[in-house]
Coordinates of C-alpha atoms in Angstrom, one line a residue:
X1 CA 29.1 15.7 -35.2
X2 CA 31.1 15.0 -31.9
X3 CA 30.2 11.6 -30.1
X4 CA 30.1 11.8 -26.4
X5 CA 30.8 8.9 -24.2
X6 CA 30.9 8.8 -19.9
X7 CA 33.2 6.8 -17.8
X8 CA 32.1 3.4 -18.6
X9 CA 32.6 3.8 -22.1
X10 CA 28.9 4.0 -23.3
X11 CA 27.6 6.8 -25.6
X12 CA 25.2 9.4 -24.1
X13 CA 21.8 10.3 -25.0
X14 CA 20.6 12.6 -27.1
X15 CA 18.7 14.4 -23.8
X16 CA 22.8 14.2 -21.9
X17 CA 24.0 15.6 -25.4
X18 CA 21.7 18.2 -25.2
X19 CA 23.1 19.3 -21.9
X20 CA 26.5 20.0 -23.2
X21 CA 25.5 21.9 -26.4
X22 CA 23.3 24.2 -24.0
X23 CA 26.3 24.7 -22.1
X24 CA 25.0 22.9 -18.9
X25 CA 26.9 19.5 -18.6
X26 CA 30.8 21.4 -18.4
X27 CA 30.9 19.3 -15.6
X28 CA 31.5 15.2 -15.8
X29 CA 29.5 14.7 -12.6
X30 CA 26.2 16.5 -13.7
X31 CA 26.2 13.9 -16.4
X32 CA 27.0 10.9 -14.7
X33 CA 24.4 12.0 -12.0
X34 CA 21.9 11.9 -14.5
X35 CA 23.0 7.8 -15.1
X36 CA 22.6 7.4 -11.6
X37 CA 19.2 8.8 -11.1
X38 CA 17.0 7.6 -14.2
X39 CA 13.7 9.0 -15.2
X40 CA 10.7 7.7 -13.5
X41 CA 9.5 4.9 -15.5
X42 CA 13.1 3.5 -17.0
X43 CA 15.3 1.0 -15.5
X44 CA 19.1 1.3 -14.3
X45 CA 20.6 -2.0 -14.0
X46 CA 23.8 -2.0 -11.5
X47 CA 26.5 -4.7 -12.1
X48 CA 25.9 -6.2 -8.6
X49 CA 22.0 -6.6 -9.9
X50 CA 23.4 -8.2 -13.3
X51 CA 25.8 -10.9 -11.6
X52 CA 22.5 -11.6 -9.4
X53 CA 20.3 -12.4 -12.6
X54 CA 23.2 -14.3 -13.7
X55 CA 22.5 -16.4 -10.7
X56 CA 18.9 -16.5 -10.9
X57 CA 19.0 -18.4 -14.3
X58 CA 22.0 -20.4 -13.2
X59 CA 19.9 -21.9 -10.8
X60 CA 16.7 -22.1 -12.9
X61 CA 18.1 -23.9 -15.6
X62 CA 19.8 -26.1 -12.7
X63 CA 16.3 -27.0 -11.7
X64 CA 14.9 -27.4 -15.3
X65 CA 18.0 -30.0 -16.3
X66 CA 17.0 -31.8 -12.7
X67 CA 13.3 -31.9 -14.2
X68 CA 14.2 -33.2 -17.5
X69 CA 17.3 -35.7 -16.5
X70 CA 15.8 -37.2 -13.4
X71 CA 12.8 -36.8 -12.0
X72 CA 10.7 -37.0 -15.5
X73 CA 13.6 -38.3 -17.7
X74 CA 12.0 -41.6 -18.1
X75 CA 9.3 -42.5 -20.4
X76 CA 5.5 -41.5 -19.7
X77 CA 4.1 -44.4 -16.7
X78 CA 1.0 -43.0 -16.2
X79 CA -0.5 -44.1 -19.8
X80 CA -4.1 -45.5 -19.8
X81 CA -4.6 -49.4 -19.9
X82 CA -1.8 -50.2 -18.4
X83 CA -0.3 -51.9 -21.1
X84 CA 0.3 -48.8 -23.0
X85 CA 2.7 -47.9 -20.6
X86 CA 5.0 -51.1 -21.3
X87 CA 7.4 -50.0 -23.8
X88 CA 7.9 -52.7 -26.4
X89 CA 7.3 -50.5 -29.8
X90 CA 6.9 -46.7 -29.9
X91 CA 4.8 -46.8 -33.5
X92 CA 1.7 -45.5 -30.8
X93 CA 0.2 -42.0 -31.0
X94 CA 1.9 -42.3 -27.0
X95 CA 4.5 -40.6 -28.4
X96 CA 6.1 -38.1 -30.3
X97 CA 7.0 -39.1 -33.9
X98 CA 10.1 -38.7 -35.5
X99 CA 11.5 -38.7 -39.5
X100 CA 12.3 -42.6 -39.1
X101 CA 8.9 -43.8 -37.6
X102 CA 7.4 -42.1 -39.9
X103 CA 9.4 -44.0 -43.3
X104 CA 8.7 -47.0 -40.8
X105 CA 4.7 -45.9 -41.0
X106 CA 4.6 -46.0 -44.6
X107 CA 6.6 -48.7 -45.5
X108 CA 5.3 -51.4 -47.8
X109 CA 6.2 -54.0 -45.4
X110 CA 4.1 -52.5 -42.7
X111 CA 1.7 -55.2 -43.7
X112 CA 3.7 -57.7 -42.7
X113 CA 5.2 -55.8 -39.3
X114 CA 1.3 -55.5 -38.9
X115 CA 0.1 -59.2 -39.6
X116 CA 3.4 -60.9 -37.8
X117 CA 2.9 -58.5 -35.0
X118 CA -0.6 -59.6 -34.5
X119 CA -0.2 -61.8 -31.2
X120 CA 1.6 -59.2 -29.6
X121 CA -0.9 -56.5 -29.9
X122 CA -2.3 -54.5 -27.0
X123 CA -5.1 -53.8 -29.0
X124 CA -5.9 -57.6 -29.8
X125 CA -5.1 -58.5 -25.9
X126 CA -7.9 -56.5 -24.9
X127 CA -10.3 -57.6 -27.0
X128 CA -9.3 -61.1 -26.8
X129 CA -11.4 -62.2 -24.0
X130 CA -14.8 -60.9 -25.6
X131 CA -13.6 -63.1 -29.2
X132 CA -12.8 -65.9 -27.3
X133 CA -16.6 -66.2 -25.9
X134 CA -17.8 -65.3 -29.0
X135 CA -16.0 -68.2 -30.6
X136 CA -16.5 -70.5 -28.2
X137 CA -20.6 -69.8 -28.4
X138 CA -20.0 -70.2 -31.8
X139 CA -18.6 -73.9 -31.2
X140 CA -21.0 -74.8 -28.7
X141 CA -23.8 -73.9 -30.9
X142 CA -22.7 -75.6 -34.2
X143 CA -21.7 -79.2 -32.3
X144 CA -23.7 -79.0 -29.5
X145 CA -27.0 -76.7 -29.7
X146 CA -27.3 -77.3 -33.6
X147 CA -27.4 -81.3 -32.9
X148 CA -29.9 -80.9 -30.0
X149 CA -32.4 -79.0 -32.1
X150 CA -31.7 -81.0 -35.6
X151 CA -35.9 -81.5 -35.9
X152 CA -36.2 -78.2 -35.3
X153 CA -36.2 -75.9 -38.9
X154 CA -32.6 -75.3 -39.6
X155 CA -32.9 -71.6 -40.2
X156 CA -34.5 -70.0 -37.2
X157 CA -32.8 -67.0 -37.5
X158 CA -32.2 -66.2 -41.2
X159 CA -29.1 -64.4 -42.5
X160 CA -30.9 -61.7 -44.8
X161 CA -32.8 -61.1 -41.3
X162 CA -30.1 -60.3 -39.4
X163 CA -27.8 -58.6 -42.4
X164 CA -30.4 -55.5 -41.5
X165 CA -29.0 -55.0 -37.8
X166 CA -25.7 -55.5 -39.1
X167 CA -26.1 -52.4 -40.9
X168 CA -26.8 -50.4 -38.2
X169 CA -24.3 -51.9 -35.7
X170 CA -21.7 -50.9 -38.3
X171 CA -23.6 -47.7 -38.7
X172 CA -23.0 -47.0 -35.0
X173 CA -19.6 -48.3 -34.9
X174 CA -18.4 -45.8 -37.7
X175 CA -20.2 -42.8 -36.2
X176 CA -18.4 -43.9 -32.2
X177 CA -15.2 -43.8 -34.6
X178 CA -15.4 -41.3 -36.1
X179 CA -16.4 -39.3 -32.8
X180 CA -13.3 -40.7 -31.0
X181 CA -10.6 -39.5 -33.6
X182 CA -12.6 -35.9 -33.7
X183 CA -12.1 -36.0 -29.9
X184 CA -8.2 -37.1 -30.4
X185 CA -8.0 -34.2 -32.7
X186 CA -9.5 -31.6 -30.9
X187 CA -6.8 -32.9 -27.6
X188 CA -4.2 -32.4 -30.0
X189 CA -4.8 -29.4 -31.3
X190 CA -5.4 -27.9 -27.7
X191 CA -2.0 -29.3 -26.8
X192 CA -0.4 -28.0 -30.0
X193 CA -1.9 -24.5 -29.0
X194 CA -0.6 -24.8 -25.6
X195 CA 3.1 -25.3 -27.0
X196 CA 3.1 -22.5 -29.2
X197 CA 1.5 -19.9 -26.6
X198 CA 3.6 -21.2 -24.1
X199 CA 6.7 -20.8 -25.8
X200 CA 5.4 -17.3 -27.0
X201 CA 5.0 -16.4 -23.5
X202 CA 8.3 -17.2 -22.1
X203 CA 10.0 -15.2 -24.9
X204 CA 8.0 -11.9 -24.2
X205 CA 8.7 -12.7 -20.3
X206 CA 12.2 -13.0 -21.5
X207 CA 12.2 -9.7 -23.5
X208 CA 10.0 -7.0 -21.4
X209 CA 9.8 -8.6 -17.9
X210 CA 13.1 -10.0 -17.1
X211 CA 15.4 -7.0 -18.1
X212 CA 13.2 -4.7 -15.9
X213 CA 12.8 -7.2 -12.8
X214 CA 14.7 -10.2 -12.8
X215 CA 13.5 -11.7 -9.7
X216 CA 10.1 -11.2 -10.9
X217 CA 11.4 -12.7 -14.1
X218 CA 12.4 -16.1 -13.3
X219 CA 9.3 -16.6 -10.9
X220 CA 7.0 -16.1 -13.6
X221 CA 9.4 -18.3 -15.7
X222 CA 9.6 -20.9 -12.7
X223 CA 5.2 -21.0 -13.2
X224 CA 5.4 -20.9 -16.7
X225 CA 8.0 -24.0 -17.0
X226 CA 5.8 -26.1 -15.0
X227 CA 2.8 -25.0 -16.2
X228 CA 1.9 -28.3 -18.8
X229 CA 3.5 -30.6 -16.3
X230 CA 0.8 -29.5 -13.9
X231 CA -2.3 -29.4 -16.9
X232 CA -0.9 -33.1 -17.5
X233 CA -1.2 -34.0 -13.4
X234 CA -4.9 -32.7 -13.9
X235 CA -5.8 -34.4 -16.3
X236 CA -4.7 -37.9 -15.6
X237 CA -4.9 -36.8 -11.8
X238 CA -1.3 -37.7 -10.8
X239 CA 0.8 -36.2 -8.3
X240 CA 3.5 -33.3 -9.4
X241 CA 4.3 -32.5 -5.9
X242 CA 8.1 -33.7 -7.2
X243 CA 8.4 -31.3 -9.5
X244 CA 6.8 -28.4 -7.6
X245 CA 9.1 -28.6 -4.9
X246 CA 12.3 -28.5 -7.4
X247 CA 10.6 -25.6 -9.5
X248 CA 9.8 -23.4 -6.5
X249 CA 12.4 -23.1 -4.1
X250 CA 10.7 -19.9 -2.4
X251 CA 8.3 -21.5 0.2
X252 CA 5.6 -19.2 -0.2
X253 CA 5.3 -20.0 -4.2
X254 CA 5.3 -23.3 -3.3
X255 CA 2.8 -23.5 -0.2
X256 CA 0.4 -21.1 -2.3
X257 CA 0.5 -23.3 -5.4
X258 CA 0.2 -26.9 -4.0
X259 CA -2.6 -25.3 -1.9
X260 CA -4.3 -24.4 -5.1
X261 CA -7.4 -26.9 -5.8
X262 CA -6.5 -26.0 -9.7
X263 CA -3.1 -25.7 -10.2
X264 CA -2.5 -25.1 -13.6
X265 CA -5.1 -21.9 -13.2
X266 CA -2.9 -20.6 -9.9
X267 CA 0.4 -20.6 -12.7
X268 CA -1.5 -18.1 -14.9
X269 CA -2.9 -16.2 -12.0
X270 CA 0.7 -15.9 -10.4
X271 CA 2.0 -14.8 -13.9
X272 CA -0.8 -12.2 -14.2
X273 CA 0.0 -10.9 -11.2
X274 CA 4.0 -10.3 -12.7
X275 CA 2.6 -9.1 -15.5
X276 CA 0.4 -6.5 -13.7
X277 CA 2.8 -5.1 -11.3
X278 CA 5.1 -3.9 -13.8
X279 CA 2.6 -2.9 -16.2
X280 CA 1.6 -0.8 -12.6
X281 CA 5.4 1.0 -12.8
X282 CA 5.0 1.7 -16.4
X283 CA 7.9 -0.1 -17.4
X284 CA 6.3 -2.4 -19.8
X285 CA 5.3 -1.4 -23.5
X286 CA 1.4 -1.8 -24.0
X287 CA 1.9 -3.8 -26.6
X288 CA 3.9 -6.6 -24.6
X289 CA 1.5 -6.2 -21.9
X290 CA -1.4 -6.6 -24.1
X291 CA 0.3 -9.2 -25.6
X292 CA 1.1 -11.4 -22.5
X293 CA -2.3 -10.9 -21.3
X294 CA -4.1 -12.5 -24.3
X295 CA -1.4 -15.4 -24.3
X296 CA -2.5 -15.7 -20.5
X297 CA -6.7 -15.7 -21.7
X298 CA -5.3 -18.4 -24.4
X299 CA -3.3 -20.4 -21.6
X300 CA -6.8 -20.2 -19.4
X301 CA -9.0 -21.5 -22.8
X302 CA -6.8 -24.4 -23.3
X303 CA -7.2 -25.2 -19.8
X304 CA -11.3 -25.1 -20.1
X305 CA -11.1 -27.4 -23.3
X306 CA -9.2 -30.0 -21.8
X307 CA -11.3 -29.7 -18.4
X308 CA -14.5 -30.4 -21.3
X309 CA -12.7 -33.2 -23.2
X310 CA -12.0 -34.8 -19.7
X311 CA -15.3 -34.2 -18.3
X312 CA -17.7 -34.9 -20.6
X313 CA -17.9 -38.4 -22.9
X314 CA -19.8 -39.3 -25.4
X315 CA -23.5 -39.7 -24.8
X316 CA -23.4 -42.7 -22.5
X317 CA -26.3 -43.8 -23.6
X318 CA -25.1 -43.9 -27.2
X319 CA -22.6 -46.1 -25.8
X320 CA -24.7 -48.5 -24.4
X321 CA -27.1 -49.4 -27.3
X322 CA -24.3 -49.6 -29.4
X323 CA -22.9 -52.3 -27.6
X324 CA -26.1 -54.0 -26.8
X325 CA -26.9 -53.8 -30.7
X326 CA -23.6 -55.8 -31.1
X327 CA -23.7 -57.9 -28.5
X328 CA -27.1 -59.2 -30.1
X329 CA -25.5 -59.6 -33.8
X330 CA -22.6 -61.2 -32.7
X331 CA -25.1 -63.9 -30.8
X332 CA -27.3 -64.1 -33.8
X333 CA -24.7 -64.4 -36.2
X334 CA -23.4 -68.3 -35.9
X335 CA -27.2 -69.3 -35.9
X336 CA -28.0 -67.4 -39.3
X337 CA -24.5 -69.3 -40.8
X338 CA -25.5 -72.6 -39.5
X339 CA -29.2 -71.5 -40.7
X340 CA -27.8 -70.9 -43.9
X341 CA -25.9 -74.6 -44.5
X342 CA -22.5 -72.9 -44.0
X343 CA -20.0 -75.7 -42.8
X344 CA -19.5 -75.8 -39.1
X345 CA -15.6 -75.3 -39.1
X346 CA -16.0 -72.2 -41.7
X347 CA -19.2 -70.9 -38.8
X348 CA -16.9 -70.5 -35.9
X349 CA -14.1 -68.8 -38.0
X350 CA -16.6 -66.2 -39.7
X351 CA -18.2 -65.7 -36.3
X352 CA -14.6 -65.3 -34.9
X353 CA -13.3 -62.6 -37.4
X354 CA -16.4 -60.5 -37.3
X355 CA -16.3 -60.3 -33.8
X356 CA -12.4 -59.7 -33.8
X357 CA -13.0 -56.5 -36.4
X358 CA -16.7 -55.3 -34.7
X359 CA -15.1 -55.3 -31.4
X360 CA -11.9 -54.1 -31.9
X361 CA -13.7 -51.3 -33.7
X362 CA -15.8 -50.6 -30.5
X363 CA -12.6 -50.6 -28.3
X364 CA -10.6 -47.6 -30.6
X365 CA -13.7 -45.7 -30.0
X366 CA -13.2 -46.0 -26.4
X367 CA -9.9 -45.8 -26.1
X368 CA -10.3 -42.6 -28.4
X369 CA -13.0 -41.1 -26.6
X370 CA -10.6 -39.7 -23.9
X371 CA -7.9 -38.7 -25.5
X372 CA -5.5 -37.3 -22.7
X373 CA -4.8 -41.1 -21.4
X374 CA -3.3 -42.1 -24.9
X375 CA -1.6 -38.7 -25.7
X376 CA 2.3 -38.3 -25.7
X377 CA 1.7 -35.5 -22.9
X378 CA 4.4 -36.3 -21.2
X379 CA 6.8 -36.0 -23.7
X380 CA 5.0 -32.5 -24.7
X381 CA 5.3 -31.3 -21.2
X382 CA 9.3 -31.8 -21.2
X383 CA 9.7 -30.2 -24.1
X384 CA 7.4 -27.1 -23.1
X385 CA 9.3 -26.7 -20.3
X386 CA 12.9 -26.6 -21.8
X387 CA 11.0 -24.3 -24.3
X388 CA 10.2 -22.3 -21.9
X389 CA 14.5 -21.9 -20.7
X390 CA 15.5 -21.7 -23.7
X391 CA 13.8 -18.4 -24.5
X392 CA 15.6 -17.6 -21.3
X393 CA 18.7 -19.3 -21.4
X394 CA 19.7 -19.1 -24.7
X395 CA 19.6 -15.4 -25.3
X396 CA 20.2 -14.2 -28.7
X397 CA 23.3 -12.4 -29.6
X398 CA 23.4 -8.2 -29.3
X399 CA 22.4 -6.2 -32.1
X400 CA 25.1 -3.8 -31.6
X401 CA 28.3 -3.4 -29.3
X402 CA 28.0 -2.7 -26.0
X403 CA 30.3 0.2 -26.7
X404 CA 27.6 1.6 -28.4
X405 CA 24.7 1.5 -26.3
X406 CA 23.5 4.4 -24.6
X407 CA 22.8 3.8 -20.9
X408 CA 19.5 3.6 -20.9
X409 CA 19.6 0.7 -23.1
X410 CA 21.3 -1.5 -20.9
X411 CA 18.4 -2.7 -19.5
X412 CA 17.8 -4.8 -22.8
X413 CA 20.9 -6.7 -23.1
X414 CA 20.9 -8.2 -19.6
X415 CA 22.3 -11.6 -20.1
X416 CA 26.0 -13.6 -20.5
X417 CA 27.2 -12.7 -24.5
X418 CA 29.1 -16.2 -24.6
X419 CA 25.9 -18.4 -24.8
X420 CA 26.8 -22.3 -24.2
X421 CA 24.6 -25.6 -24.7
X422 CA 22.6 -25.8 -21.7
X423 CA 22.8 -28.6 -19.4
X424 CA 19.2 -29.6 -20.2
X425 CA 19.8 -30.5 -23.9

């Protein structure tokens, strides 16, 4: 069977084959007016309209390696207390792990990293304040409150007595645990779920809308890229105005969007809006465009979740008579020892290290309870976003020759062959 080819060297469809076995397409100009003129609903893409994608991801990933190597290339300041922030050791659920933390993690000499590192804490430098009054009570008590009332009946509060509210205060201290680290889960898993649909996204954007409308590509890959960096700024309520202005050169993306009073909500409605204008020209396959619209109702879910975690603690008052329960053992406590003949010296060390592990209990729970202020979002955010231009940037090599494509398939293969590192790596 004869193979057909026009000008350009690409074979001819079936439909353009047709036309010379009917005897209809004797002339080279009927079939390469048929190129020129596609059928309603396909896409012809011109070589001036190529070299000007070409551009439009030159500059996008120019403003993604901007992103990642300046403005956000430190590491994550906006970590809650402040003393997260201060990097001194990155064995903290603040960041991303890698193979060697991990052998670190598990090393049998993590108890001694753990016991020698013990000063330098940011867990025991919070707490500290509270153990120090509860040690110093403990001090004034035993040598100074203890002598006062030495005709008074040594045990006024006995220890079996109190032993009953420890069980609940450690009751209530396992349950605010336990409740903190469900919370941590259910942050990660939201974020976990944002990565994967995010990076689904950009690679169907990159498949079914780019080839067709390139302009309309990138913006919707510009909204997409910025997309976790502006669910982070909502969430700890800091200012992406910075990255914004680098992501959206065209004015009116960028007045519309930093006009929005939810940000991360006006990215999917802007990629939406993409999405439905050329599902509108019929020049999207239902199945992408079914697709991208239930990755778009997952982007707006994980949005809702995080705007719950964020928005609603843990029963406050739950809070509360936990620590009023505690407070009261902890004051009790020293009183029961000294009721119970236990030597001063040994009172103020055992009301010490039960404060130290009740209280340091209580503050993980807290620090749990919200879990976007301790997350490594900030790492997660950069690498969404070079997810995102990769799946645009680094293109996948053709499945066949270009020789061999009939015209209407152009469309599909509209990037550079000779992919190269990108300057965001």
């Amino acid at each position: 069977m004869p193979k057909y080819y026009n000008n350009n060297g690409r074979r001819i469809s079936s439909t353009c084959r047709g036309a010379y076995a009917n005897g209809l397409g004797n002339s080279r100009g009927m079939i390469e007016s048929s190129f020129r003129k596609p059928a309603e609903g396909s896409t012809y893409v011109s070589p001036e309209e190529k070299s000007r994608g070409a551009d439009f991801l030159e500059e996008f990933e120019a403003d993604v390696r901007k992103v990642v190597k300046e403005i956000r290339a430190g590491d994550d300041t906006t970590l809650y207390p402040k003393k997260y922030a201060e990097v001194k050791s990155r064995m903290s659920i603040s960041y991303v792990w890698n193979l060697q933390m991990w052998r670190k993690h598990t090393s049998r000499l993590r108890y001694w990293r753990h016991i020698s590192g013990m000063l330098t804490s940011k867990l025991v430098k919070r707490i500290f304040p509270l153990v120090s009054v509860f040690f110093c009570w403990a001090a004034i008590y035993v040598y100074v409150v203890a002598h006062k009332l030495n005709s008074v009946k040594q045990d006024l509060v006995p220890l079996t007595s109190l032993s009953l509210v420890s069980t609940f205060v450690g009751f209530l201290l396992t349950l605010r645990s336990n409740q903190g680290l469900s919370r941590l889960g259910e942050g990660r898993e939201l974020w976990g779920r944002a990565f994967i649909v995010t990076r689904d996204t950009a690679q169907l954007l990159a498949t079914y809308v780019y080839p067709k409308d390139k302009k309309l590509g990138v913006t919707s890959a510009r909204y997409l890229a910025i997309f976790a960096w502006l669910l982070k700024g909502r969430l700890r309520n800091t200012d992406d105005s910075d990255i914004i202005d680098v992501m959206l050169p065209n004015a009116t993306d960028r007045n519309y969007l930093i006009s929005q009073r939810k940000k991360p909500a006006a990215c999917i409605a802007r990629i939406r809006q993409v999405v439905a204008s050329l599902a509108a020209r019929n020049v999207m396959p239902v199945a992408a465009h079914q697709q991208l619209e239930g990755n778009l109702y997952e982007m707006n879910y994980i949005l809702g979740m995080c705007e719950r975690l964020w928005g609603s603690p843990i029963p406050p008052v739950y809070t509360s008579h936990t620590s009023r329960l505690l407070v009261f053992y902890l004051f009790f406590l020293p009183i029961a020892l000294h009721g119970a003949r236990i030597e001063k010296t040994v009172n103020i060390l055992v009301t010490a290290t039960v404060a130290f592990a009740m209280l340091g209990l209580d503050e993980i729970s807290h620090l749990l309870e919200q879990p976007f202020q301790l997350m490594p979002i900030h790492e997660l955010s950069r690498n969404m976003m070079m997810d995102v231009a990769d799946a645009f940037v680094c293109q996948p090599p053709l499945l066949k020759s270009k020789t061999e494509l009939f015209e209407e398939e152009e469309f599909l293969y509209p990037y550079d062959e000779n992919n190269t590192s990108p300057e965001y790596w």
